[in-house]
Coordinates of C-alpha atoms in Angstrom, one line a residue:
Chain A
X1 CA 147.1 296.1 230.1
X2 CA 149.0 293.7 232.1
X3 CA 148.2 290.3 232.5
X4 CA 149.1 287.7 235.1
X5 CA 148.4 284.0 235.2
X6 CA 149.5 281.4 237.6
X7 CA 150.4 277.9 236.8
X8 CA 150.9 275.1 239.2
X9 CA 153.6 272.3 238.6
X10 CA 151.3 269.0 238.7
X11 CA 151.7 265.1 238.5
X12 CA 150.9 264.5 234.3
X13 CA 147.4 264.1 233.5
X14 CA 148.6 260.8 231.5
X15 CA 150.4 259.0 234.5
X16 CA 148.4 256.8 236.1
X17 CA 148.2 257.7 240.3
X18 CA 149.1 255.7 242.7
X19 CA 148.5 255.5 246.5
X20 CA 151.5 255.3 248.9
X21 CA 151.6 252.0 250.6
X22 CA 152.0 253.8 253.9
X23 CA 148.5 256.0 253.2
X24 CA 150.9 259.3 253.9
X25 CA 149.7 260.5 250.3
X26 CA 150.0 259.6 246.7
X27 CA 153.5 258.7 245.2
X28 CA 155.2 261.3 243.4
X29 CA 158.9 259.7 243.2
X30 CA 160.1 259.6 239.8
X31 CA 156.8 260.6 238.0
X32 CA 156.4 262.6 235.3
X33 CA 155.3 266.8 236.0
X34 CA 153.5 268.6 233.7
X35 CA 151.6 272.2 233.9
X36 CA 148.3 272.0 235.1
X37 CA 146.1 271.1 232.5
X38 CA 143.5 273.8 233.4
X39 CA 146.7 276.4 234.1
X40 CA 147.6 275.3 230.3
X41 CA 144.3 277.1 228.8
X42 CA 145.0 279.8 231.2
X43 CA 148.3 280.9 229.7
X44 CA 146.9 280.2 226.3
X45 CA 144.1 282.8 226.9
X46 CA 146.6 285.2 228.0
X47 CA 149.0 285.0 225.2
X48 CA 145.8 284.9 223.0
X49 CA 144.9 288.4 224.1
X50 CA 148.5 289.7 223.6
X51 CA 148.1 288.4 220.1
X52 CA 144.9 290.3 219.8
X53 CA 146.6 293.9 220.9
X54 CA 144.5 293.8 224.4
X55 CA 147.4 292.5 226.8
X56 CA 150.6 294.3 226.7
X57 CA 152.5 291.8 228.9
X58 CA 152.0 288.8 230.5
X59 CA 153.6 287.7 233.9
X60 CA 153.7 284.1 234.7
X61 CA 153.8 283.0 238.1
X62 CA 154.4 279.6 239.6
X63 CA 155.0 279.0 243.8
X64 CA 156.7 275.7 244.9
X65 CA 159.7 273.9 244.9
X66 CA 162.6 275.0 242.6
X67 CA 161.4 272.3 239.6
X68 CA 158.4 274.7 239.1
X69 CA 160.8 277.1 237.3
X70 CA 160.5 274.1 234.5
X71 CA 156.7 275.2 234.3
X72 CA 157.5 278.9 234.7
X73 CA 160.0 277.8 231.5
X74 CA 156.5 276.2 229.7
X75 CA 154.5 279.4 230.4
X76 CA 158.0 281.6 228.5
X77 CA 158.1 279.6 225.7
X78 CA 154.5 279.6 225.0
X79 CA 154.6 283.8 225.3
X80 CA 154.5 284.8 228.6
X81 CA 157.3 287.7 228.8
X82 CA 158.5 287.0 232.5
X83 CA 158.2 284.9 235.3
X84 CA 157.8 285.0 238.9
X85 CA 158.8 281.9 241.4
X86 CA 157.8 281.9 245.1
X87 CA 160.5 279.4 246.1
X88 CA 158.3 277.0 248.6
X89 CA 159.5 273.8 249.5
X90 CA 156.4 273.1 251.8
X91 CA 152.9 272.1 250.8
X92 CA 151.3 275.5 250.1
X93 CA 147.6 275.0 250.5
X94 CA 145.0 277.6 248.6
X95 CA 144.2 280.1 251.3
X96 CA 148.3 280.5 251.7
X97 CA 148.7 280.6 247.3
X98 CA 145.8 283.5 247.2
X99 CA 148.0 285.2 250.1
X100 CA 150.9 285.0 248.0
X101 CA 149.3 285.4 244.8
X102 CA 147.3 289.1 246.4
X103 CA 150.8 290.0 247.2
X104 CA 152.0 289.4 243.9
X105 CA 149.3 291.7 242.3
X106 CA 149.7 294.0 244.6
X107 CA 153.5 294.7 243.3
X108 CA 152.5 294.8 240.1
X109 CA 149.0 295.7 239.3
X110 CA 147.6 293.3 236.6
X111 CA 144.2 294.7 234.9
X112 CA 143.3 290.5 234.9
X113 CA 144.9 287.6 236.8
X114 CA 143.8 284.3 235.0
X115 CA 144.4 281.0 236.8
X116 CA 143.1 277.3 236.0
X117 CA 139.7 276.7 237.8
X118 CA 141.6 273.9 239.7
X119 CA 144.3 271.5 240.0
X120 CA 144.2 267.8 239.0
X121 CA 146.0 267.1 242.1
X122 CA 144.0 268.3 245.2
X123 CA 140.8 268.9 242.9
X124 CA 139.9 272.3 245.3
X125 CA 139.0 274.7 243.2
X126 CA 139.7 277.7 245.4
X127 CA 142.7 279.4 244.5
X128 CA 141.6 282.2 242.2
X129 CA 138.0 283.1 244.3
X130 CA 140.3 283.0 247.3
X131 CA 142.3 285.3 245.5
X132 CA 139.5 287.6 243.9
X133 CA 137.7 288.2 247.2
X134 CA 141.4 289.2 249.5
X135 CA 142.1 291.7 246.4
X136 CA 138.1 292.8 246.8
X137 CA 138.2 291.8 242.6
X138 CA 135.3 290.5 240.7
X139 CA 135.4 286.8 239.5
X140 CA 134.4 285.1 236.1
X141 CA 135.2 281.1 237.2
X142 CA 134.9 278.6 234.7
X143 CA 135.3 280.7 231.7
X144 CA 134.3 279.3 228.4
X145 CA 134.8 282.7 226.7
X146 CA 136.6 286.2 228.0
X147 CA 136.0 289.1 226.4
X148 CA 137.5 292.4 226.9
X149 CA 135.3 295.3 226.5
X150 CA 137.3 299.1 227.6
X151 CA 137.5 298.4 231.5
X152 CA 135.2 295.7 231.8
X153 CA 135.6 292.3 230.6
X154 CA 132.3 289.8 229.9
X155 CA 132.8 286.0 230.7
X156 CA 130.9 283.5 229.7
X157 CA 130.6 280.6 232.6
X158 CA 130.1 277.2 232.3
X159 CA 127.6 276.8 235.0
X160 CA 125.1 273.7 235.9
X161 CA 122.2 273.5 233.1
X162 CA 124.3 275.9 230.7
X163 CA 126.0 279.1 230.8
X164 CA 125.9 282.8 232.7
X165 CA 127.6 285.8 231.0
X166 CA 128.9 288.0 234.0
X167 CA 130.3 291.5 233.4
X168 CA 132.8 292.5 235.5
X169 CA 135.4 295.1 236.5
X170 CA 138.4 295.5 235.6
X171 CA 140.9 294.4 237.3
X172 CA 139.4 291.0 237.8
X173 CA 140.0 287.6 238.1
X174 CA 139.1 285.1 235.3
X175 CA 139.3 281.0 236.1
X176 CA 139.5 278.8 233.2
X177 CA 137.5 275.7 231.8
X178 CA 137.8 273.3 229.3
X179 CA 136.2 274.4 226.7
X180 CA 137.9 278.2 226.5
X181 CA 140.5 277.6 223.8
X182 CA 142.9 274.9 222.6
X183 CA 146.5 275.3 224.2
X184 CA 149.4 275.4 221.5
X185 CA 152.3 273.4 221.4
X186 CA 156.0 275.4 222.1
X187 CA 158.0 275.6 219.3
X188 CA 161.5 274.8 219.6
X189 CA 162.8 278.2 218.7
X190 CA 160.6 279.5 221.2
X191 CA 161.5 277.0 224.0
X192 CA 165.5 278.6 223.3
X193 CA 164.2 282.1 223.6
X194 CA 162.3 281.4 226.4
X195 CA 165.6 280.2 228.4
X196 CA 166.7 284.1 228.2
X197 CA 163.7 285.8 229.7
X198 CA 164.0 287.0 232.6
X199 CA 162.9 285.0 236.1
X200 CA 162.8 286.3 239.7
X201 CA 162.9 284.2 242.7
X202 CA 161.5 285.6 245.7
X203 CA 160.5 283.6 248.9
X204 CA 156.8 283.7 250.8
X205 CA 158.7 285.9 253.5
X206 CA 159.9 288.3 251.0
X207 CA 156.0 288.9 250.3
X208 CA 155.5 289.2 253.9
X209 CA 153.5 286.0 253.9
X210 CA 153.8 283.2 256.4
X211 CA 152.8 279.5 255.5
X212 CA 150.0 277.7 257.8
X213 CA 148.4 274.3 256.8
X214 CA 145.2 274.9 257.9
X215 CA 144.5 271.2 257.0
X216 CA 145.7 268.4 258.0
X217 CA 145.9 265.4 255.5
X218 CA 145.6 262.3 257.9
X219 CA 145.8 259.5 255.4
X220 CA 145.1 258.9 251.7
X221 CA 144.1 255.6 250.7
X222 CA 143.0 254.2 247.0
X223 CA 139.6 254.0 246.0
X224 CA 137.4 251.4 246.8
X225 CA 137.5 249.0 243.7
X226 CA 134.2 248.1 242.2
X227 CA 134.2 244.5 241.3
X228 CA 132.9 243.6 237.7
X229 CA 129.8 242.1 237.5
X230 CA 128.3 239.7 234.6
X231 CA 128.5 239.4 231.0
X232 CA 125.0 238.8 229.4
X233 CA 124.5 237.1 226.4
X234 CA 121.7 239.7 224.8
X235 CA 119.4 242.5 225.5
X236 CA 116.9 240.0 226.0
X237 CA 118.6 239.0 229.0
X238 CA 119.9 242.7 229.9
X239 CA 116.3 243.7 230.2
X240 CA 115.5 240.7 232.0
X241 CA 118.5 240.7 234.8
X242 CA 117.2 245.2 235.3
X243 CA 113.6 244.4 235.8
X244 CA 113.8 240.9 237.6
X245 CA 117.2 240.7 239.3
X246 CA 118.2 244.0 239.5
X247 CA 114.8 245.8 240.1
X248 CA 116.1 249.3 238.8
X249 CA 113.5 249.6 236.0
Chain B
X1 CA 127.6 273.1 267.3
X2 CA 125.6 275.0 264.6
X3 CA 125.4 274.8 260.8
X4 CA 124.7 277.1 258.2
X5 CA 123.7 275.1 254.9
X6 CA 123.6 277.7 252.3
X7 CA 120.5 276.7 249.8
X8 CA 121.1 275.9 245.9
X9 CA 117.5 277.0 244.1
X10 CA 116.6 278.8 241.2
X11 CA 114.4 281.5 242.9
X12 CA 111.6 279.5 242.5
X13 CA 112.3 275.7 243.8
X14 CA 115.0 274.0 245.9
X15 CA 117.3 271.9 244.0
X16 CA 116.9 268.5 245.3
X17 CA 120.8 268.6 245.8
X18 CA 120.3 270.9 249.1
X19 CA 118.5 267.7 251.0
X20 CA 121.7 266.3 250.1
X21 CA 123.8 269.3 252.1
X22 CA 121.6 268.9 255.2
X23 CA 121.8 265.4 255.5
X24 CA 125.7 265.7 255.8
X25 CA 124.9 268.6 258.1
X26 CA 123.2 266.2 260.3
X27 CA 125.9 263.7 259.7
X28 CA 128.0 266.6 261.9
X29 CA 125.4 267.3 264.3
X30 CA 124.1 270.1 265.8
X31 CA 121.6 272.8 265.0
X32 CA 120.9 273.2 261.1
X33 CA 119.8 276.5 259.5
X34 CA 119.5 277.3 256.0
X35 CA 120.0 280.7 254.6
X36 CA 118.0 281.4 251.2
X37 CA 119.6 284.0 249.6
X38 CA 117.9 285.2 246.1
X39 CA 115.4 287.7 244.8
X40 CA 111.7 286.6 244.9
X41 CA 112.4 283.6 246.6
X42 CA 109.4 283.3 249.0
X43 CA 108.6 279.8 247.4
X44 CA 112.4 278.1 248.0
X45 CA 112.4 279.3 251.9
X46 CA 109.3 277.5 252.3
X47 CA 110.0 274.3 250.9
X48 CA 113.2 274.3 253.1
X49 CA 111.7 275.3 255.9
X50 CA 109.8 271.8 255.5
X51 CA 113.2 269.9 255.4
X52 CA 113.8 267.7 257.7
X53 CA 115.6 268.4 260.7
X54 CA 116.1 272.3 259.7
X55 CA 115.6 274.2 263.0
X56 CA 115.6 278.1 260.9
X57 CA 115.4 279.0 257.5
X58 CA 116.7 282.6 256.9
X59 CA 115.7 284.3 254.1
X60 CA 117.8 287.2 251.8
X61 CA 115.7 288.3 249.1
X62 CA 117.2 290.7 247.4
X63 CA 117.8 292.1 243.8
X64 CA 121.9 291.7 244.7
X65 CA 121.2 288.0 245.2
X66 CA 119.2 287.7 242.3
X67 CA 121.9 286.0 240.1
X68 CA 123.7 284.5 242.5
X69 CA 126.4 286.2 242.4
X70 CA 129.8 284.8 243.7
X71 CA 130.8 288.6 244.8
X72 CA 127.7 289.2 246.6
X73 CA 126.6 285.8 248.2
X74 CA 130.9 285.6 249.8
X75 CA 129.9 288.8 251.9
X76 CA 126.3 288.1 252.4
X77 CA 127.3 284.3 253.8
X78 CA 130.6 285.2 255.6
X79 CA 129.2 288.3 257.7
X80 CA 125.6 285.5 258.5
X81 CA 128.4 282.4 258.8
X82 CA 130.5 284.4 261.4
X83 CA 128.2 283.0 264.4
X84 CA 128.2 279.3 263.0
X85 CA 130.8 276.6 263.5
X86 CA 130.4 275.0 260.1
X87 CA 128.9 276.8 256.9
X88 CA 127.8 273.9 254.2
X89 CA 126.4 274.6 250.9
X90 CA 126.3 271.9 247.5
X91 CA 129.5 271.7 245.4
X92 CA 127.7 272.7 241.9
X93 CA 128.7 275.6 240.3
X94 CA 127.2 278.1 242.5
X95 CA 128.9 276.5 245.8
X96 CA 132.5 276.3 244.0
X97 CA 132.0 280.1 242.8
X98 CA 130.9 282.0 246.2
X99 CA 132.4 279.7 249.1
X100 CA 135.9 280.0 248.5
X101 CA 135.4 283.4 249.0
X102 CA 133.8 282.8 252.2
X103 CA 136.7 281.1 253.4
X104 CA 139.1 284.1 252.5
X105 CA 136.7 286.3 253.9
X106 CA 136.8 284.6 257.0
X107 CA 140.5 283.7 256.8
X108 CA 139.7 279.8 257.2
X109 CA 141.1 277.0 255.1
X110 CA 137.9 275.0 252.6
X111 CA 137.1 271.3 252.6
X112 CA 135.8 270.9 248.9
X113 CA 133.6 268.4 247.5
X114 CA 133.2 266.5 250.8
X115 CA 131.9 262.6 250.5
X116 CA 131.7 261.3 254.1
X117 CA 131.7 263.1 257.5
X118 CA 134.0 261.3 260.1
X119 CA 133.4 263.4 262.7
X120 CA 132.6 267.5 263.0
X121 CA 136.4 268.7 262.3
X122 CA 137.5 265.6 260.0
X123 CA 136.1 264.5 256.5
X124 CA 136.8 262.3 253.5
X125 CA 137.1 263.6 250.2
X126 CA 138.2 262.7 246.8
X127 CA 141.3 263.7 245.7
X128 CA 143.7 263.2 242.0
X129 CA 140.5 262.9 240.2
X130 CA 139.0 260.3 242.3
X131 CA 142.1 258.2 242.2
X132 CA 142.9 258.6 245.6
X133 CA 140.5 259.3 248.9
X134 CA 142.0 261.4 251.2
X135 CA 140.7 262.0 254.7
X136 CA 141.1 266.2 256.2
X137 CA 141.1 267.2 259.4
X138 CA 140.2 271.4 259.6
X139 CA 142.1 272.9 262.6
X140 CA 139.7 276.2 261.7
X141 CA 137.5 277.7 264.0
X142 CA 134.6 278.3 261.2
X143 CA 134.3 275.3 258.9
X144 CA 133.9 276.1 255.1
X145 CA 132.3 273.0 253.3
X146 CA 131.4 272.1 250.0
X147 CA 129.7 268.9 250.1
X148 CA 128.7 266.6 247.2
X149 CA 125.5 265.6 247.1
X150 CA 125.9 262.0 245.7
X151 CA 128.0 261.4 248.8
X152 CA 124.9 261.6 251.8
X153 CA 121.6 260.0 251.1
X154 CA 119.1 263.3 251.0
X155 CA 117.0 263.8 253.9
X156 CA 113.0 264.1 253.6
X157 CA 112.0 266.9 251.4
X158 CA 108.4 267.2 254.0
X159 CA 108.8 266.2 256.7
X160 CA 110.1 269.6 259.0
X161 CA 108.4 272.8 259.9
X162 CA 111.8 275.4 260.3
X163 CA 111.0 279.0 260.9
X164 CA 111.4 281.4 258.3
X165 CA 113.0 284.5 259.4
X166 CA 113.9 287.7 257.1
X167 CA 117.5 289.1 257.4
X168 CA 117.8 292.6 256.1
X169 CA 121.5 292.5 255.1
X170 CA 122.1 293.7 251.4
X171 CA 125.3 293.7 250.6
X172 CA 126.3 294.4 247.3
X173 CA 129.7 294.5 246.1
X174 CA 129.6 296.5 243.2
X175 CA 132.0 294.0 240.8
X176 CA 130.0 292.4 238.7
X177 CA 126.4 291.9 237.0
X178 CA 124.8 289.4 234.9
X179 CA 124.8 289.7 231.4
X180 CA 123.2 287.5 230.6
X181 CA 122.3 283.2 230.0
X182 CA 121.7 280.5 227.8
X183 CA 119.9 277.6 229.7
X184 CA 120.0 273.7 227.8
X185 CA 116.5 273.1 226.7
X186 CA 115.4 269.6 227.6
X187 CA 112.3 268.4 228.9
X188 CA 114.1 265.7 230.3
X189 CA 115.3 265.2 233.9
X190 CA 118.4 267.1 235.4
X191 CA 121.2 264.7 234.9
X192 CA 122.9 265.1 238.6
X193 CA 119.4 264.8 239.9
X194 CA 118.1 261.9 237.6
X195 CA 117.1 258.2 239.1
X196 CA 118.4 256.7 235.5
X197 CA 121.1 258.1 233.3
X198 CA 122.1 256.8 229.8
X199 CA 125.1 258.0 228.3
X200 CA 127.1 258.0 225.2
X201 CA 130.7 257.9 224.4
X202 CA 133.3 258.2 221.4
X203 CA 131.8 255.1 220.3
X204 CA 128.5 256.7 219.3
X205 CA 130.5 258.5 215.8
X206 CA 128.6 261.2 215.9
X207 CA 126.1 263.7 217.1
X208 CA 123.2 262.0 215.3
X209 CA 123.2 258.8 216.7
X210 CA 122.4 260.4 219.9
X211 CA 118.9 260.3 218.8
X212 CA 119.0 256.8 219.8
X213 CA 120.2 257.1 223.2
X214 CA 117.2 259.6 223.2
X215 CA 114.7 257.1 222.3
X216 CA 115.3 254.7 225.2
X217 CA 116.0 257.9 227.7
X218 CA 112.4 258.9 227.3
X219 CA 111.5 255.1 227.5
X220 CA 113.1 255.0 230.6
X221 CA 112.5 258.3 232.0
X222 CA 116.3 258.9 231.9
X223 CA 118.8 261.5 231.9
X224 CA 121.1 261.7 229.0
X225 CA 124.9 262.3 229.6
X226 CA 128.4 261.6 228.1
X227 CA 131.8 261.1 227.9
X228 CA 134.5 263.9 227.6
X229 CA 135.2 261.9 224.6
X230 CA 132.1 262.4 223.1
X231 CA 132.0 266.1 224.5
X232 CA 136.0 266.8 222.9
X233 CA 134.4 265.1 219.7
X234 CA 132.1 267.8 219.3
X235 CA 129.1 265.3 219.2
X236 CA 126.7 266.9 222.2
X237 CA 127.4 269.9 224.8
X238 CA 129.8 270.4 227.5
X239 CA 126.9 270.1 230.2
X240 CA 126.6 266.8 229.6
X241 CA 129.4 265.3 230.5
X242 CA 129.7 262.8 233.5
X243 CA 133.1 262.6 234.8
X244 CA 135.7 264.6 237.2
X245 CA 135.8 267.4 234.7
X246 CA 131.8 267.0 234.7
X247 CA 129.3 266.4 236.6
X248 CA 129.2 263.0 239.1
X249 CA 126.1 261.2 239.2
X250 CA 125.2 258.4 241.1
X251 CA 121.7 257.2 240.0
X252 CA 120.0 254.3 240.4
X253 CA 121.0 252.9 237.1
X254 CA 123.5 254.1 234.6
X255 CA 123.7 252.6 231.2
X256 CA 127.2 253.6 229.3
X257 CA 126.6 252.7 225.2
X258 CA 130.0 253.0 223.7
X259 CA 132.2 254.3 226.5
X260 CA 135.4 252.9 227.1
X261 CA 135.8 253.8 231.0
X262 CA 138.6 256.5 231.2
X263 CA 139.0 256.7 234.8
X264 CA 138.1 260.3 234.6
X265 CA 134.8 259.2 233.1
X266 CA 134.2 256.3 236.3
X267 CA 135.3 259.3 238.9
X268 CA 132.0 260.7 237.7
X269 CA 129.8 257.6 237.8
X270 CA 131.3 254.6 239.9
X271 CA 129.6 255.4 242.7
X272 CA 126.1 254.4 240.6
X273 CA 124.1 251.8 242.2
X274 CA 123.5 249.5 239.1
X275 CA 125.8 249.8 235.7
X276 CA 125.3 248.7 232.6
X277 CA 127.9 248.7 230.3
X278 CA 127.3 247.9 226.5
X279 CA 130.6 248.3 224.1
X280 CA 132.1 246.0 221.3
X281 CA 135.4 245.7 222.8
X282 CA 135.0 243.1 225.6
X283 CA 138.4 244.5 226.8
X284 CA 137.1 247.9 227.4
X285 CA 138.1 249.1 230.8
X286 CA 134.1 250.0 231.8
X287 CA 133.3 246.0 231.7
X288 CA 135.2 246.4 235.2
X289 CA 132.7 248.4 236.7
X290 CA 129.6 247.1 235.4
X291 CA 127.1 244.8 237.0
X292 CA 125.7 243.7 233.4
X293 CA 128.4 244.0 230.4
X294 CA 127.0 243.4 227.0
X295 CA 129.8 243.0 224.4
X296 CA 127.8 243.9 221.2
X297 CA 127.9 246.4 218.3
X298 CA 125.6 249.8 219.9
X299 CA 123.7 249.9 216.5
X300 CA 122.2 246.8 216.7
X301 CA 122.1 246.8 220.5
X302 CA 120.4 250.1 221.1
X303 CA 117.4 249.7 218.8
X304 CA 117.0 245.9 220.6
X305 CA 117.2 247.6 223.7
X306 CA 114.0 249.8 222.5
X307 CA 111.8 247.2 221.4
X308 CA 112.8 245.3 224.7
X309 CA 111.8 248.1 226.7
X310 CA 108.5 248.7 224.9
X311 CA 107.2 244.9 225.8
X312 CA 108.0 245.5 229.8
X313 CA 107.8 249.0 230.5

């Protein structure tokens, strides 16, 4: 079966985020960018399904400026077969991303679509669920285990208070949580091979979607800093302070 | 304006987070209705009717909603929510699952995980794992919003007397079914709503050593948490994780033991009222946010803490 994986280019998770002095956003100039960590897990899961003989073809798609092709190439080096880049220089919000992905789903007709549960920049946690709703598919969000069983997929989900397993009709959407797998690193020969794999570029207009932001960011600020308190000498002083000064025990 | 709050519950009781979401609805202003969708969830509806400021409770009681499947709840809430200006739910794993479906079905944007209300259409939310705080204006006619419970003080649980109305809209999308669950077994208070939380980090060295923290937690009636480092190292299960990728907590007292204070952990607990850090590395970033810091070997300090607490409690 064909698996579609959506990946997003974001600030590298090791980079210290700095708010711009004019409060219009986060400073991304000359900052290291990378594939969103939850998307890496999505690619890894698709590659494992292919290694098990369940997935026959992995198509990776990314939306954003031309530089996104780096992340598509990374996914191709990890084992995806071909890439689709939807080129958009303006901000693409979750609902429009879901509409673009819906158009790709209609063209490619994958049996399974795997996405990260959220991107570490906007932290929205929306696109996978919106895509599932727009395409009329079931969804297994925050997945820690994915088992394809004939025309169904059983997804174990990380939920408040434990785990929950849902059984979904295929085609379905899965969004990844941290414990689903540990992504591999791309080997040098595979990075070289990835350069020759096919990569189609299209525009939102080609897919019949008009990008229209519904949310306006008025300002972005650094979080209020919490000031350091005092150091206590020993446990007895700590318990005394908690009881008599902070009055929390 | 009229606001529909979707109750979070387990079919037998209302989760406390719902009271925080009603508080967010009050901050927006307007009539507040609460939808309780579940199976055999009459007791939840009664509890919701007593919450402060609620005008009406709608009850959709059907097997299709028994396991809160996102596909079915999404269709139900999209249909019932059409007549409202705002649809709100707690940003727990249930709300995060079905609310984006609601937004997509209504062709509107969702504003995720708000921590403050500026006006009826403008909200404040953390981005980049809490390293930046964005103020966002929603331009759609219906605002679909998930609420981070710790951002709002809960309304009173038993000062209201809302009417309760059954709705017989049954939406079974037929796309998904419940296939089992594994609830974490614990007699301790739930991490998200506990008044005191004690968490261990990589410094605990292994899962066995968390027993030391359990004894302190039992004395204090505290919930137990962990840093992502401790979870990744396999010391404890993922549902104990406090941080941007785990639970967001804001208890009266948060005790961080052997936790260095990575930014992703701080994003999950820095709203706590009082923070205590116990760490042998005095340069650990956790001390920059702690009200009371103790530079000590946790393997000596934690047993001492247990003894000292026994004296005063």
